[in-house]
């Protein structure tokens, strides 16, 4: 946020501190990028001369000296007059008619802002006595697809205030970012000594064959295992204990696809099992993918089971741990009666953390 924007203790309400019209920006986040947003802004805007933009913005938008109705990193609805700025373009066809604010005694109004990354859709729905005609402005464009956007308020006067409520959101599936995993040019490894060819793993009594060179090239863990003189490097079979065949196969599939397999990785493998293997094998991109998967449709019962299952790796998946506690907030009586709570009670530190969070 701009240094000239004041935020309430619960971080949900904001207002500009300085009495100027320099375009001060604040953004909110849930910790991880979201593929869909539905956000309710409850605002007061009493100045008849300046803009007040509410909606979304990219994470690198400037926080000061922003021209609200023209900035190319904002997608906002100007609650002053109904103008819509879509990344620097004035969407005249979607402009809504709002009369000027009534001054210091202006009533509270609201704006619901929606973003759908897959569809490239942005929708603004305004509730205001100043509105005439349509109440909804909607833009659908390919250029708006798969953007990393955050709820954003852009102030231009100190009399404007806003409070935000996140009604719905869906976390965006994380994309691989490890340079080693994404490597497609292996020319730098040409001529380097190292064993190549097939390697056979034994998991749950079943054999899984893989390419030694590819695993070592895309994973530091497997490079150490297979190419640095460890016993596994020369063994006829490499045993993988504490893993199911499905989960280990998912790990190999993730490496072979350079992380591009996405959600299909969990068609046969349990995300919790893959998560623990990803931590063991030092595959941070896979850990983030498992975290995202486990956060989807997180019911109360699943939150209890998941929180208990991630005790040993909780520091690696902070967003998942927080999502679990948020799902259980205010439902302690219900939680204590669940079968998964008994298992959770075996871990004193996890129970203590859960009680503190709730």
Short mmCIF file of C-alpha atoms in Angstrom, two decimals:
data_model
loop_
_atom_site.label_atom_id
_atom_site.label_comp_id
_atom_site.label_asym_id
_atom_site.label_seq_id
_atom_site.Cartn_x
_atom_site.Cartn_y
_atom_site.Cartn_z
CA UNK A 1 0.00 0.00 0.00
CA UNK A 2 0.98 3.61 -0.41
CA UNK A 3 2.47 5.19 2.71
CA UNK A 4 -0.31 7.77 2.40
CA UNK A 5 -3.09 5.20 2.90
CA UNK A 6 -4.26 4.32 6.39
CA UNK A 7 -5.47 0.77 7.09
CA UNK A 8 -7.64 -0.46 9.96
CA UNK A 9 -6.42 -3.03 12.49
CA UNK A 10 -8.23 -5.84 10.69
CA UNK A 11 -6.74 -4.67 7.36
CA UNK A 12 -10.21 -4.56 5.81
CA UNK A 13 -10.84 -0.79 5.83
CA UNK A 14 -8.72 1.89 4.19
CA UNK A 15 -8.66 5.62 3.56
CA UNK A 16 -6.20 8.15 2.19
CA UNK A 17 -4.31 10.17 4.79
CA UNK A 18 -3.07 13.16 2.82
CA UNK A 19 -5.50 15.76 1.39
CA UNK A 20 -4.26 15.56 -2.20
CA UNK A 21 -5.35 13.99 -5.51
CA UNK A 22 -2.13 12.13 -6.33
CA UNK A 23 -3.66 8.69 -6.86
CA UNK A 24 -2.81 6.54 -3.82
CA UNK A 25 -3.19 2.76 -4.20
CA UNK A 26 -3.75 -0.09 -1.76
CA UNK A 27 -4.09 -3.79 -2.58
CA UNK A 28 -5.21 -6.85 -0.63
CA UNK A 29 -3.98 -10.43 -0.89
CA UNK A 30 -4.88 -13.86 0.49
CA UNK A 31 -1.26 -14.97 0.39
CA UNK A 32 -1.38 -16.81 -2.93
CA UNK A 33 -2.59 -15.69 -6.39
CA UNK A 34 -6.27 -16.31 -7.08
CA UNK A 35 -7.88 -17.55 -10.32
CA UNK A 36 -11.26 -16.10 -9.38
CA UNK A 37 -12.29 -13.21 -7.16
CA UNK A 38 -15.65 -11.97 -5.97
CA UNK A 39 -15.10 -8.94 -3.78
CA UNK A 40 -17.56 -6.55 -2.14
CA UNK A 41 -16.44 -2.96 -1.60
CA UNK A 42 -18.52 -0.87 0.83
CA UNK A 43 -17.50 2.73 0.32
CA UNK A 44 -18.18 6.39 0.96
CA UNK A 45 -17.15 8.98 -1.61
CA UNK A 46 -18.18 12.54 -0.94
CA UNK A 47 -15.86 14.56 -3.17
CA UNK A 48 -17.58 15.85 -6.31
CA UNK A 49 -14.38 16.56 -8.24
CA UNK A 50 -12.11 13.49 -8.09
CA UNK A 51 -12.07 9.81 -9.03
CA UNK A 52 -12.17 6.83 -6.67
CA UNK A 53 -11.29 3.55 -8.37
CA UNK A 54 -12.29 0.16 -6.99
CA UNK A 55 -11.61 -3.21 -8.58
CA UNK A 56 -8.36 -5.00 -9.37
CA UNK A 57 -4.75 -4.32 -10.24
CA UNK A 58 -1.57 -6.15 -11.10
CA UNK A 59 0.90 -6.67 -8.28
CA UNK A 60 3.40 -4.24 -9.82
CA UNK A 61 1.04 -1.28 -10.09
CA UNK A 62 2.53 1.95 -8.75
CA UNK A 63 1.30 2.81 -5.29
CA UNK A 64 1.52 6.60 -5.68
CA UNK A 65 0.97 9.18 -8.41
CA UNK A 66 -1.45 6.98 -10.31
CA UNK A 67 -3.88 8.35 -12.89
CA UNK A 68 -6.82 6.22 -11.83
CA UNK A 69 -8.81 6.28 -15.05
CA UNK A 70 -5.78 5.75 -17.32
CA UNK A 71 -3.28 3.50 -15.55
CA UNK A 72 -2.46 0.39 -17.63
CA UNK A 73 -2.10 -1.82 -14.56
CA UNK A 74 -5.53 -1.13 -13.12
CA UNK A 75 -8.94 -2.63 -13.89
CA UNK A 76 -11.21 -0.40 -11.83
CA UNK A 77 -14.66 1.11 -11.70
CA UNK A 78 -14.66 4.81 -10.90
CA UNK A 79 -17.41 5.16 -8.31
CA UNK A 80 -17.35 8.92 -8.85
CA UNK A 81 -18.98 8.88 -12.29
CA UNK A 82 -19.24 5.23 -13.45
CA UNK A 83 -16.23 5.22 -15.82
CA UNK A 84 -14.48 1.86 -16.31
CA UNK A 85 -10.69 1.68 -16.79
CA UNK A 86 -9.56 -1.64 -18.25
CA UNK A 87 -5.77 -1.55 -18.16
CA UNK A 88 -5.51 1.94 -19.57
CA UNK A 89 -8.50 1.75 -21.88
CA UNK A 90 -11.72 3.62 -21.16
CA UNK A 91 -14.47 1.06 -21.78
CA UNK A 92 -17.14 3.52 -22.89
CA UNK A 93 -19.62 0.78 -23.82
CA UNK A 94 -19.61 -0.44 -20.23
CA UNK A 95 -19.76 2.93 -18.53
CA UNK A 96 -22.58 3.30 -16.01
CA UNK A 97 -24.35 6.54 -15.29
CA UNK A 98 -23.75 7.87 -11.79
CA UNK A 99 -24.64 11.37 -10.65
CA UNK A 100 -22.09 13.28 -8.60
CA UNK A 101 -21.75 12.50 -4.85
CA UNK A 102 -23.85 14.54 -2.46
CA UNK A 103 -20.95 15.96 -0.47
CA UNK A 104 -19.95 15.28 3.16
CA UNK A 105 -23.29 13.59 3.97
CA UNK A 106 -22.99 10.96 1.22
CA UNK A 107 -24.45 7.58 2.16
CA UNK A 108 -22.59 4.30 2.10
CA UNK A 109 -22.68 2.54 -1.27
CA UNK A 110 -21.35 -0.79 -2.50
CA UNK A 111 -19.63 -2.30 -5.50
CA UNK A 112 -19.23 -6.01 -6.19
CA UNK A 113 -16.19 -6.75 -8.37
CA UNK A 114 -15.69 -10.14 -10.03
CA UNK A 115 -12.72 -11.54 -11.92
CA UNK A 116 -12.51 -14.92 -13.70
CA UNK A 117 -9.02 -15.62 -15.03
CA UNK A 118 -10.02 -18.56 -17.23
CA UNK A 119 -12.70 -16.55 -19.05
CA UNK A 120 -10.90 -13.22 -19.03
CA UNK A 121 -14.00 -11.70 -17.41
CA UNK A 122 -14.32 -8.65 -15.20
CA UNK A 123 -17.70 -7.58 -13.87
CA UNK A 124 -18.71 -4.62 -11.72
CA UNK A 125 -22.13 -4.43 -10.07
CA UNK A 126 -22.92 -1.20 -8.26
CA UNK A 127 -25.56 -0.51 -5.61
CA UNK A 128 -26.08 3.23 -5.31
CA UNK A 129 -28.92 5.75 -5.17
CA UNK A 130 -26.87 7.83 -7.62
CA UNK A 131 -27.20 5.21 -10.34
CA UNK A 132 -29.42 5.70 -13.38
CA UNK A 133 -30.01 2.87 -15.84
CA UNK A 134 -27.86 -0.26 -15.86
CA UNK A 135 -26.22 -1.47 -12.66
CA UNK A 136 -23.72 -3.95 -14.16
CA UNK A 137 -20.64 -3.35 -16.31
CA UNK A 138 -18.95 -6.43 -17.80
CA UNK A 139 -15.87 -6.87 -19.95
CA UNK A 140 -14.71 -10.18 -21.46
CA UNK A 141 -11.44 -10.16 -23.37
CA UNK A 142 -8.65 -12.63 -24.13
CA UNK A 143 -6.11 -10.09 -22.92
CA UNK A 144 -7.59 -10.41 -19.44
CA UNK A 145 -7.12 -14.18 -19.23
CA UNK A 146 -4.82 -15.74 -16.63
CA UNK A 147 -3.69 -12.47 -15.06
CA UNK A 148 -2.41 -12.30 -11.51
CA UNK A 149 -4.74 -9.64 -10.11
CA UNK A 150 -5.41 -8.39 -6.60
CA UNK A 151 -8.30 -6.41 -5.10
CA UNK A 152 -7.34 -2.77 -5.38
CA UNK A 153 -8.54 0.64 -4.26
CA UNK A 154 -7.15 3.83 -5.84
CA UNK A 155 -7.79 7.03 -3.86
CA UNK A 156 -7.60 10.64 -4.94
CA UNK A 157 -8.95 12.39 -1.83
CA UNK A 158 -8.86 12.00 1.93
CA UNK A 159 -12.65 11.92 2.36
CA UNK A 160 -13.06 8.59 0.55
CA UNK A 161 -13.16 5.38 2.58
CA UNK A 162 -13.64 1.73 1.67
CA UNK A 163 -14.13 -1.58 3.42
CA UNK A 164 -13.49 -4.83 1.61
CA UNK A 165 -15.13 -8.24 2.01
CA UNK A 166 -13.91 -11.23 -0.01
CA UNK A 167 -17.08 -13.16 -0.86
CA UNK A 168 -15.51 -15.93 -2.93
CA UNK A 169 -12.11 -16.79 -4.33
CA UNK A 170 -10.30 -19.72 -5.90
CA UNK A 171 -6.55 -20.08 -5.66
CA UNK A 172 -4.67 -20.09 -8.96
CA UNK A 173 -2.86 -23.31 -9.77
CA UNK A 174 0.84 -22.53 -9.25
CA UNK A 175 3.14 -22.73 -12.25
CA UNK A 176 6.65 -24.25 -12.02
CA UNK A 177 9.40 -21.70 -11.51
CA UNK A 178 12.50 -23.81 -10.74
CA UNK A 179 15.02 -23.22 -13.54
CA UNK A 180 16.40 -26.71 -13.15
CA UNK A 181 12.99 -28.33 -13.51
CA UNK A 182 12.12 -26.22 -16.55
CA UNK A 183 15.42 -26.91 -18.27
CA UNK A 184 15.07 -28.04 -21.88
CA UNK A 185 18.60 -27.32 -23.09
CA UNK A 186 21.00 -29.96 -21.72
CA UNK A 187 24.00 -28.99 -23.86
CA UNK A 188 25.90 -27.75 -20.79
CA UNK A 189 25.93 -31.34 -19.50
CA UNK A 190 27.51 -32.74 -22.65
CA UNK A 191 30.73 -34.57 -21.86
CA UNK A 192 30.29 -34.44 -18.10
CA UNK A 193 31.04 -37.76 -16.44
CA UNK A 194 28.01 -39.44 -14.98
CA UNK A 195 26.01 -42.59 -15.27
CA UNK A 196 23.21 -42.61 -17.79
CA UNK A 197 20.62 -45.09 -18.92
CA UNK A 198 17.70 -46.69 -17.13
CA UNK A 199 17.24 -46.90 -13.38
CA UNK A 200 14.75 -49.22 -11.70
CA UNK A 201 12.94 -48.23 -8.51
CA UNK A 202 11.10 -50.69 -6.31
CA UNK A 203 7.98 -49.29 -4.65
CA UNK A 204 5.46 -51.43 -2.79
CA UNK A 205 6.97 -54.51 -4.42
CA UNK A 206 6.48 -53.10 -7.92
CA UNK A 207 9.12 -51.94 -10.35
CA UNK A 208 9.16 -48.45 -11.81
CA UNK A 209 11.64 -47.69 -14.58
CA UNK A 210 12.94 -44.19 -15.29
CA UNK A 211 15.78 -42.41 -17.07
CA UNK A 212 18.74 -41.76 -14.81
CA UNK A 213 20.00 -38.75 -16.79
CA UNK A 214 16.65 -36.94 -16.91
CA UNK A 215 15.97 -37.36 -13.19
CA UNK A 216 19.46 -36.13 -12.27
CA UNK A 217 19.21 -33.18 -14.66
CA UNK A 218 15.88 -31.96 -13.26
CA UNK A 219 16.29 -32.80 -9.57
CA UNK A 220 19.11 -32.09 -7.15
CA UNK A 221 17.87 -34.90 -4.89
CA UNK A 222 18.04 -37.53 -7.63
CA UNK A 223 21.37 -36.19 -8.86
CA UNK A 224 22.86 -36.82 -5.44
CA UNK A 225 21.21 -40.21 -5.23
CA UNK A 226 22.22 -41.47 -8.65
CA UNK A 227 25.42 -39.67 -9.67
CA UNK A 228 27.52 -38.88 -6.60
CA UNK A 229 28.80 -42.26 -5.54
CA UNK A 230 25.95 -43.24 -3.26
CA UNK A 231 24.95 -46.89 -3.11
CA UNK A 232 21.78 -46.19 -5.11
CA UNK A 233 23.93 -45.07 -8.03
CA UNK A 234 25.19 -48.60 -8.69
CA UNK A 235 22.35 -50.69 -7.25
CA UNK A 236 20.38 -52.95 -9.58
CA UNK A 237 17.20 -51.66 -7.93
CA UNK A 238 16.63 -48.60 -5.80
CA UNK A 239 14.14 -49.16 -3.00
CA UNK A 240 11.78 -46.31 -2.15
CA UNK A 241 10.30 -46.98 1.31
CA UNK A 242 7.40 -45.09 2.90
CA UNK A 243 5.83 -44.39 -0.49
CA UNK A 244 2.93 -45.77 -2.47
CA UNK A 245 3.40 -46.77 -6.07
CA UNK A 246 0.84 -44.18 -7.19
CA UNK A 247 2.45 -41.31 -5.27
CA UNK A 248 6.00 -42.07 -6.41
CA UNK A 249 4.84 -42.47 -10.00
CA UNK A 250 3.23 -39.03 -9.70
CA UNK A 251 6.57 -37.56 -8.60
CA UNK A 252 8.30 -39.05 -11.64
CA UNK A 253 5.52 -37.83 -13.92
CA UNK A 254 5.95 -34.33 -12.52
CA UNK A 255 9.68 -34.40 -13.31
CA UNK A 256 9.22 -35.91 -16.77
CA UNK A 257 6.63 -33.25 -17.69
CA UNK A 258 8.72 -30.40 -16.22
CA UNK A 259 5.76 -29.68 -13.96
CA UNK A 260 3.32 -29.12 -16.82
CA UNK A 261 0.99 -32.02 -15.91
CA UNK A 262 -0.84 -29.82 -13.39
CA UNK A 263 -4.00 -31.11 -11.74
CA UNK A 264 -3.97 -34.31 -13.83
CA UNK A 265 -1.14 -35.48 -11.58
CA UNK A 266 -3.68 -36.37 -8.90
CA UNK A 267 -5.91 -38.56 -11.06
CA UNK A 268 -4.54 -41.68 -9.34
CA UNK A 269 -2.37 -40.33 -6.52
CA UNK A 270 -3.42 -38.80 -3.20
CA UNK A 271 -2.23 -35.22 -2.90
CA UNK A 272 -1.22 -35.66 0.76
CA UNK A 273 1.06 -38.58 -0.09
CA UNK A 274 2.61 -36.69 -2.98
CA UNK A 275 3.07 -33.66 -0.73
CA UNK A 276 5.20 -35.57 1.76
CA UNK A 277 7.31 -37.06 -1.02
CA UNK A 278 7.78 -33.63 -2.60
CA UNK A 279 9.21 -32.32 0.66
CA UNK A 280 11.48 -35.35 1.02
CA UNK A 281 12.70 -35.00 -2.58
CA UNK A 282 13.19 -31.21 -2.28
CA UNK A 283 10.74 -30.42 -5.09
CA UNK A 284 9.34 -27.05 -4.04
CA UNK A 285 7.25 -26.57 -7.18
CA UNK A 286 5.55 -29.91 -6.55
CA UNK A 287 5.00 -28.95 -2.91
CA UNK A 288 3.22 -25.77 -4.00
CA UNK A 289 1.08 -27.73 -6.47
CA UNK A 290 0.04 -30.20 -3.74
CA UNK A 291 -0.70 -27.32 -1.38
CA UNK A 292 -2.96 -25.73 -4.00
CA UNK A 293 -4.75 -29.03 -4.66
CA UNK A 294 -5.40 -29.67 -0.96
CA UNK A 295 -6.89 -26.19 -0.53
CA UNK A 296 -9.65 -26.89 -3.04
CA UNK A 297 -13.13 -27.60 -1.57
CA UNK A 298 -11.77 -27.71 1.97
CA UNK A 299 -14.68 -28.92 4.14
CA UNK A 300 -14.54 -28.88 7.94
CA UNK A 301 -13.86 -32.62 8.15
CA UNK A 302 -11.18 -32.46 5.46
CA UNK A 303 -9.59 -29.47 7.19
CA UNK A 304 -9.20 -31.47 10.42
CA UNK A 305 -7.73 -34.48 8.63
CA UNK A 306 -5.43 -32.33 6.51
CA UNK A 307 -4.19 -30.22 9.42
CA UNK A 308 -3.26 -33.38 11.29
CA UNK A 309 -1.56 -34.89 8.25
CA UNK A 310 0.70 -31.90 7.58
CA UNK A 311 2.09 -31.58 11.11
CA UNK A 312 5.62 -32.55 10.05
CA UNK A 313 5.67 -30.30 6.96
CA UNK A 314 3.52 -27.40 8.12
CA UNK A 315 6.31 -24.86 7.59
CA UNK A 316 6.48 -25.85 3.93
CA UNK A 317 2.77 -25.24 3.30
CA UNK A 318 1.81 -22.14 5.34
CA UNK A 319 -1.11 -21.18 3.10
CA UNK A 320 -2.64 -24.65 3.49
CA UNK A 321 -2.24 -24.58 7.27
CA UNK A 322 -3.92 -21.17 7.40
CA UNK A 323 -6.73 -22.33 5.12
CA UNK A 324 -7.38 -25.27 7.46
CA UNK A 325 -7.62 -23.08 10.56
CA UNK A 326 -9.86 -20.58 8.76
CA UNK A 327 -12.21 -23.41 7.77
CA UNK A 328 -12.41 -24.54 11.40
CA UNK A 329 -12.80 -21.10 12.99
CA UNK A 330 -15.78 -20.91 15.33
CA UNK A 331 -16.54 -24.65 14.99
CA UNK A 332 -14.48 -26.06 17.86
CA UNK A 333 -17.34 -28.08 19.31
CA UNK A 334 -17.92 -29.74 15.96
CA UNK A 335 -14.19 -30.32 15.48
CA UNK A 336 -13.75 -32.13 18.80
CA UNK A 337 -16.36 -34.72 17.85
CA UNK A 338 -14.70 -35.68 14.57
CA UNK A 339 -12.70 -38.92 14.20
CA UNK A 340 -9.76 -37.03 12.74
CA UNK A 341 -9.43 -34.95 15.90
CA UNK A 342 -8.33 -38.02 17.89
CA UNK A 343 -5.43 -38.54 15.52
CA UNK A 344 -4.60 -34.86 15.68
CA UNK A 345 -4.43 -35.00 19.50
CA UNK A 346 -1.35 -37.21 19.25
CA UNK A 347 0.58 -34.13 18.17
CA UNK A 348 0.60 -31.67 21.07
CA UNK A 349 2.21 -28.85 19.10
CA UNK A 350 -0.40 -29.11 16.34
CA UNK A 351 -3.29 -29.09 18.84
CA UNK A 352 -1.78 -26.09 20.61
CA UNK A 353 -1.42 -24.21 17.34
CA UNK A 354 -4.96 -25.10 16.34
CA UNK A 355 -6.43 -23.88 19.62
CA UNK A 356 -4.48 -20.62 19.36
CA UNK A 357 -5.71 -20.08 15.81
CA UNK A 358 -9.33 -20.79 16.72
#
